Tab-separated table of C-alpha atoms and ligand atoms in Angstrom:
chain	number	residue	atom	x	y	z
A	846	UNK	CA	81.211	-18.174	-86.031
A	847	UNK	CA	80.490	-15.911	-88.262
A	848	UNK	CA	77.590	-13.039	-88.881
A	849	UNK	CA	76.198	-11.010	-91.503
A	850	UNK	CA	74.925	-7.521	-92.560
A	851	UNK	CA	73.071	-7.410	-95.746
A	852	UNK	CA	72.399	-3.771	-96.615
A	853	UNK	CA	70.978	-1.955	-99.296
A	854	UNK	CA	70.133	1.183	-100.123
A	855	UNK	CA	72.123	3.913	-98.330
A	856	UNK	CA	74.569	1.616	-97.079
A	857	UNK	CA	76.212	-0.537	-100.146
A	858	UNK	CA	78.872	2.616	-100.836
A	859	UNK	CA	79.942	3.674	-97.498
A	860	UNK	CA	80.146	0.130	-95.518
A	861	UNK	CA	82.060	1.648	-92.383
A	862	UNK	CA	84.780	-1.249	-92.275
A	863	UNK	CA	87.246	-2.246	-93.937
A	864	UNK	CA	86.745	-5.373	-96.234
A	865	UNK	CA	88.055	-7.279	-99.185
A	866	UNK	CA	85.591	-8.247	-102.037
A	867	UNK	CA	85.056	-11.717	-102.772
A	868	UNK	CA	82.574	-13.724	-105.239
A	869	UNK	CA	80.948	-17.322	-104.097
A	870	UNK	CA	79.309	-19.618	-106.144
A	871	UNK	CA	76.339	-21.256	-105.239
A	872	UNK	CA	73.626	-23.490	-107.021
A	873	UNK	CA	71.535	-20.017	-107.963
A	874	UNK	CA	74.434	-18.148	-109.195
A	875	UNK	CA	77.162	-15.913	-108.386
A	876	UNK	CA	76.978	-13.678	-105.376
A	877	UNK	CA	79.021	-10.724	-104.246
A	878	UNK	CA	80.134	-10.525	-100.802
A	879	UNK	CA	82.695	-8.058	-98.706
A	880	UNK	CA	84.447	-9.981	-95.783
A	881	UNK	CA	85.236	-7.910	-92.849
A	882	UNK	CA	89.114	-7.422	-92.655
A	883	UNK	CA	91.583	-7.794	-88.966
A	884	UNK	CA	88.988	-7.560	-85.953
A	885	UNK	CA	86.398	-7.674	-88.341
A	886	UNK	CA	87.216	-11.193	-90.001
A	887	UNK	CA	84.057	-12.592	-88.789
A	888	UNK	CA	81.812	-10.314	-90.277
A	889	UNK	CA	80.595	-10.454	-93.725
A	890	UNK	CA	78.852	-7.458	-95.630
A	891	UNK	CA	76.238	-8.437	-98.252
A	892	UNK	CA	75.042	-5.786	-100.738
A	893	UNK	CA	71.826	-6.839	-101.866
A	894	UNK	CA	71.741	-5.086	-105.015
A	895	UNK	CA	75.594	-5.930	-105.600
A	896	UNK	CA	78.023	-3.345	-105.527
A	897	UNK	CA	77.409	0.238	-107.036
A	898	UNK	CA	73.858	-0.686	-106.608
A	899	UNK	CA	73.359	-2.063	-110.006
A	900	UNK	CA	70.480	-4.632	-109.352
A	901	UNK	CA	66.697	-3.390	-109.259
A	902	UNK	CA	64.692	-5.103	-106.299
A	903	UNK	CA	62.785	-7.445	-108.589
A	904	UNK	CA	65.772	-8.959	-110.238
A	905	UNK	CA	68.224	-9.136	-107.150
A	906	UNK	CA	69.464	-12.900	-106.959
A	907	UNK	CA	67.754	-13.439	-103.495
A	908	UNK	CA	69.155	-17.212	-103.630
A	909	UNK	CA	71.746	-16.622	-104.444
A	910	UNK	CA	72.787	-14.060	-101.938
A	911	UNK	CA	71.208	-16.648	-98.987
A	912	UNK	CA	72.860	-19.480	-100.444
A	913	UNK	CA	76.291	-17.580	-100.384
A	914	UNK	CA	76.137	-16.734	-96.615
A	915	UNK	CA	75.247	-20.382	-96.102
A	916	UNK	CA	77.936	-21.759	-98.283
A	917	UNK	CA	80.770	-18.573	-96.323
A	918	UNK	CA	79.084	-20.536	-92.559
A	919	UNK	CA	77.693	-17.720	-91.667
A	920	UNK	CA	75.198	-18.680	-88.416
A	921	UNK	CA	72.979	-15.113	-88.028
A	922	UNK	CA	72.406	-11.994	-90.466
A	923	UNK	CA	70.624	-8.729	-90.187
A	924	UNK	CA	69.060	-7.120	-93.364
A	925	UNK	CA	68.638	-3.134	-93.315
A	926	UNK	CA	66.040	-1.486	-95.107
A	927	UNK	CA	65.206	1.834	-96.431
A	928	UNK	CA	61.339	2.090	-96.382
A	929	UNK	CA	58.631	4.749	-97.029
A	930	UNK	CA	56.676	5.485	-93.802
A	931	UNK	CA	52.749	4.760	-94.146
A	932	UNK	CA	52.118	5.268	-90.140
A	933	UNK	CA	53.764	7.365	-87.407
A	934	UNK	CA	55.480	3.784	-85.965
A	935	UNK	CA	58.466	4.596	-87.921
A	936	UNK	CA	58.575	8.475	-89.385
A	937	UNK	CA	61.441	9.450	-91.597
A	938	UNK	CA	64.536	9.825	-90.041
A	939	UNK	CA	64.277	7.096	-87.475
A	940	UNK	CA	64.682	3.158	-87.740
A	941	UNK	CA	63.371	0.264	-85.727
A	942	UNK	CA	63.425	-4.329	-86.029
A	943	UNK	CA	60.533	-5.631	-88.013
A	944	UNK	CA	58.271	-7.761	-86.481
A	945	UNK	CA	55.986	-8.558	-89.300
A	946	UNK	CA	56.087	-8.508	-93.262
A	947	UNK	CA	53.007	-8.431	-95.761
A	948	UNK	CA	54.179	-9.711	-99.090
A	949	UNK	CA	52.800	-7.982	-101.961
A	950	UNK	CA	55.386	-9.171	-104.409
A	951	UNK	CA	52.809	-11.318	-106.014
A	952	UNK	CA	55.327	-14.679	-106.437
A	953	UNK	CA	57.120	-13.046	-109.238
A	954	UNK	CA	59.811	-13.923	-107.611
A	955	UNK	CA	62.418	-16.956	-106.868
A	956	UNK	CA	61.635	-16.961	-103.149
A	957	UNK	CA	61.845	-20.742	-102.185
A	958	UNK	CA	64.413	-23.423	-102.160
A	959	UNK	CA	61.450	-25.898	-102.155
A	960	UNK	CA	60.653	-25.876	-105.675
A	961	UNK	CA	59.744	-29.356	-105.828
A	962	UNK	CA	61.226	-32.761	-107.433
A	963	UNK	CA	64.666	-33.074	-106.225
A	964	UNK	CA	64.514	-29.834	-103.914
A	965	UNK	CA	61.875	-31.305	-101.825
A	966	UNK	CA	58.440	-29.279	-100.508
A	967	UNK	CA	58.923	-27.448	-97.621
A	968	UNK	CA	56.282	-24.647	-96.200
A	969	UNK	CA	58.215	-22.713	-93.589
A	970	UNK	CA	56.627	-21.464	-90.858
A	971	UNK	CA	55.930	-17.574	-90.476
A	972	UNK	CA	54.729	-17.124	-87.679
A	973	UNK	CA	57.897	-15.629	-85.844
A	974	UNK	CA	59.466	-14.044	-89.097
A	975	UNK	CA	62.638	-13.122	-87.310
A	976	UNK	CA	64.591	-14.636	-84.859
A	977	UNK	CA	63.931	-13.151	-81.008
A	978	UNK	CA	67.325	-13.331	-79.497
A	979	UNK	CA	68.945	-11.247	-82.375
A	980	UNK	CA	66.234	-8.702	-82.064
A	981	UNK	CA	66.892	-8.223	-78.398
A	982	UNK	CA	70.756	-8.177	-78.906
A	983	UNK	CA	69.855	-5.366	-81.562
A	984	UNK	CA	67.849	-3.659	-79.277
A	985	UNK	CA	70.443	-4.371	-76.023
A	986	UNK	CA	73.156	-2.867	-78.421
A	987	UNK	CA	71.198	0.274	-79.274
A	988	UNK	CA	70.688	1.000	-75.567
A	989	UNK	CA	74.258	0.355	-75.016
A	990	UNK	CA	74.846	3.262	-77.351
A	991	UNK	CA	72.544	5.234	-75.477
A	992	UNK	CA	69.978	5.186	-77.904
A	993	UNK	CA	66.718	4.881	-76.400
A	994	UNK	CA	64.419	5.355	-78.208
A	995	UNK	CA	64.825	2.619	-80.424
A	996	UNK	CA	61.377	1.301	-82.449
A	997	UNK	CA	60.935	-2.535	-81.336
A	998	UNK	CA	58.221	-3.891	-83.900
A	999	UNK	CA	56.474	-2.795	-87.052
A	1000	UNK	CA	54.886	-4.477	-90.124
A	1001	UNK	CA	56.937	-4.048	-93.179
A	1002	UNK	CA	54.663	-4.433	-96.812
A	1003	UNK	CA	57.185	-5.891	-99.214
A	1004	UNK	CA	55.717	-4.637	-103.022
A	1005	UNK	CA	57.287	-5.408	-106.121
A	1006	UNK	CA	58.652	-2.816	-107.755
A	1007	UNK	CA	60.820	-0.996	-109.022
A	1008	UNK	CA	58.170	1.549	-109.256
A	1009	UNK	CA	56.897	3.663	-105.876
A	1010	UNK	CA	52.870	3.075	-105.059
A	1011	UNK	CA	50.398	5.226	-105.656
A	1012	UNK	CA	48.422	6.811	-102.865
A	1013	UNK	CA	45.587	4.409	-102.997
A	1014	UNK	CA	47.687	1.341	-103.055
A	1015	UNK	CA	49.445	2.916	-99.539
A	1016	UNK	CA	45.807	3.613	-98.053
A	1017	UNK	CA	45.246	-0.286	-98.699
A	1018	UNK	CA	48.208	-0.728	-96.965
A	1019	UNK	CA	47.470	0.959	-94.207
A	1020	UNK	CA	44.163	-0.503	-93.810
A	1021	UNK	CA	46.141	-4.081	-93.914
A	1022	UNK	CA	48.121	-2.830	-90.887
A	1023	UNK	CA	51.286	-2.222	-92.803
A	1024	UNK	CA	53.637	0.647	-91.256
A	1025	UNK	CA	56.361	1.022	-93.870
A	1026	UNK	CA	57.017	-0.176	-97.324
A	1027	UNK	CA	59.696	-1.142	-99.337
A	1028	UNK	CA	60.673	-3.775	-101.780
A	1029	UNK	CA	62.843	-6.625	-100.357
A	1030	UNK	CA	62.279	-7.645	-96.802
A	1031	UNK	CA	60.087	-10.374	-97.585
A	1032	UNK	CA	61.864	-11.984	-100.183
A	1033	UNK	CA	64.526	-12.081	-98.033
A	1034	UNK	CA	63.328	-13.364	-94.600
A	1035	UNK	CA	61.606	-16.360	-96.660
A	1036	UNK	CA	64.447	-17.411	-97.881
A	1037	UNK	CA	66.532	-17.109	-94.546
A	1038	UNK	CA	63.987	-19.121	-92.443
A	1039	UNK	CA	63.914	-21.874	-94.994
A	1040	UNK	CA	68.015	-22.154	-94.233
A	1041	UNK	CA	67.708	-22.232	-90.729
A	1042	UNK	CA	69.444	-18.766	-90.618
A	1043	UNK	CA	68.445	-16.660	-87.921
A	1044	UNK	CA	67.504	-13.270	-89.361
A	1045	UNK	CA	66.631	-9.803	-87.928
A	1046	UNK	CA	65.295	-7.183	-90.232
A	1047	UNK	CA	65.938	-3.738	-89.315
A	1048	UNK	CA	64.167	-0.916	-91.252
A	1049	UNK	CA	64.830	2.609	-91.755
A	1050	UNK	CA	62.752	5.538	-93.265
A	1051	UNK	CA	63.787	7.689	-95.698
A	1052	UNK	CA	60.594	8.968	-97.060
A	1053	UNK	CA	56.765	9.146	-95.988
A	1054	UNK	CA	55.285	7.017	-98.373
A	1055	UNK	CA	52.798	8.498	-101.453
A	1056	UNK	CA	50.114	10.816	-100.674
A	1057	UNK	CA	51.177	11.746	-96.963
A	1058	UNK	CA	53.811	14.245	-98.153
A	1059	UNK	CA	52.266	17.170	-100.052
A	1060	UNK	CA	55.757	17.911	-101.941
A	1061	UNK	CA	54.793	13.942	-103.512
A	1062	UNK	CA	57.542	11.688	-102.501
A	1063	UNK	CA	60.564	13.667	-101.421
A	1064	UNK	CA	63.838	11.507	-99.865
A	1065	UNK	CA	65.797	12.616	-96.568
A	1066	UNK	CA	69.398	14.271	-97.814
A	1067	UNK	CA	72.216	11.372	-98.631
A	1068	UNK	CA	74.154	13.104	-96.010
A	1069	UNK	CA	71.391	12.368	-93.323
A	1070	UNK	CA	70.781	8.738	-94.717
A	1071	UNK	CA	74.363	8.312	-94.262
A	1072	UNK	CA	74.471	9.146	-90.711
A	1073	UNK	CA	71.106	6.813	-89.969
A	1074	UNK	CA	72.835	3.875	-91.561
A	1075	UNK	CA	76.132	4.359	-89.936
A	1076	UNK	CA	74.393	4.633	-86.692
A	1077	UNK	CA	72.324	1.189	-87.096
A	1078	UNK	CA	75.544	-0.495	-88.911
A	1079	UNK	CA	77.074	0.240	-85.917
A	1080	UNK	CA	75.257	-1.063	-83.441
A	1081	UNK	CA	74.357	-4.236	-85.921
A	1082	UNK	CA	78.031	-4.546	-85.656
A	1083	UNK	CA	77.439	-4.796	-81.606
A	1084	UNK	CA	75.032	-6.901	-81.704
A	1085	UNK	CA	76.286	-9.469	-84.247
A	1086	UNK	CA	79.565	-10.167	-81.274
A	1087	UNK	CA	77.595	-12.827	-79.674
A	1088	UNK	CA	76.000	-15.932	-81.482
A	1089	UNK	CA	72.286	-16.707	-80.891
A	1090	UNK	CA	70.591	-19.884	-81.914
A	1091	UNK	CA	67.828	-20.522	-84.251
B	1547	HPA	N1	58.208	2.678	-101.366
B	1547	HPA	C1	58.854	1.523	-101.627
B	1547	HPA	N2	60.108	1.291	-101.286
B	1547	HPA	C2	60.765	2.263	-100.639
B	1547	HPA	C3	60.163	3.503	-100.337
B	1547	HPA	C4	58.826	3.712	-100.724
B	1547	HPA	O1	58.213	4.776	-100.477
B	1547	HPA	N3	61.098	4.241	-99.703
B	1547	HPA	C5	62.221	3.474	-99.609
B	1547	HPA	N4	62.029	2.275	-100.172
């Protein structure tokens, strides 16, 4: 049995485990992964935007990065993200499971396996975007580690990027019910559900989003996004030891 962390931003250079680098080929292309080493051997480390960080969020091979934890047997995966807070659900500095995405991406994006003819047509249900036993592991683990006050829900907006909003585009969002943006959830948690892979989306803030900061957009310290992210890969880490079902 075997589990995933797919991180991003903040996390891809300072993945707190040890791990050997390994490519996997898949139908979409190539995909980078970083197998946990000795007690770790189960646990694989996906950085979304490959190592370095080298891949913008529009152009990251999402298939290719699902297909690869498929094709490596992985059976459950957590994604972290670093978002810009548009509501007080989830200020800066703090982190909490999705419950919901809005996706603003605008299908610019290879998001399905279902593209027809030989692939089939599949339209995957969204109504439970991530899996509910995983989230409640992820929140049993973060009490375990006596943190209580972790954030259990939230509606992530997934835009397209590369490029940060402007304010009026994060008043929309807010008006839509969004609490935090950033620019890969979605594409993600598509792609997971139509696998069968149950998936728990964890998102932290490093920012309020634009307008709702008079400095403009100003990021927490690495130093302090460090910590966060060491914290949640941590208790991901936890929560990852026992296997849930789909
Ligand atoms: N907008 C979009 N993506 C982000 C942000 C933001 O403010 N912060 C972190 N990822």
């Amino acid at each position: 049995m075997k589990s995933a962390i797919i991180g991003g931003t903040g996390i891809d250079a300072s993945f707190p485990i040890e791990t050997k680098r390994r490519t996997v080929d898949t139908p979409y292309g190539i995909a980078e992964v970083f197998e946990g080493v000795g007690a770790h051997s189960d646990l694989v480390f996906l950085p979304r935007h490959s190592a370095g960080h080298s891949v913008p969020p529009h152009l990251i091979n999402y298939r290719a990065n699902i297909a690869a934890l498929k094709t490596l047997e992985v059976s459950q995966a957590i994604g972290l993200y670093a978002v810009g807070s548009i509501t007080g659900m989830l200020p800066p500095g703090s982190w909490g499971l999705v419950d919901q995405f809005i996706d603003m991406t605008g299908g610019s994006r290879a998001d399905t396996f279902f593209t027809g003819g030989q692939s089939g047509v599949k339209h995957v249900p969204m109504v439970q975007p991530y899996n509910l036993a995983l989230r409640k592991a992820v929140a049993r683990a973060a009490l375990e580690k006596g943190k209580r006050d972790i954030v259990l829900k939230g509606t992530y907006v997934c835009t397209n990027g590369p490029r940060l909003e402007t304010p009026a585009e994060i008043r929309m969002f807010r008006i839509l019910g969004g609490d935090y943006v950033g620019m890969t959830a979605a594409t993600e948690t598509i792609l997971a559900a139509e696998v069968d892979l149950p998936f728990a989306a964890i998102a932290f803030s490093i920012n309020w989003a634009a307008g709702l900061d008079e400095e403009g957009v100003s990021f927490l310290e690495d130093e302090t996004i460090h910590r966060l992210t060491g914290e949640i890969v941590s208790v991901c880490v936890d929560a990852l030891r026992n296997p849930v079902t789909s």
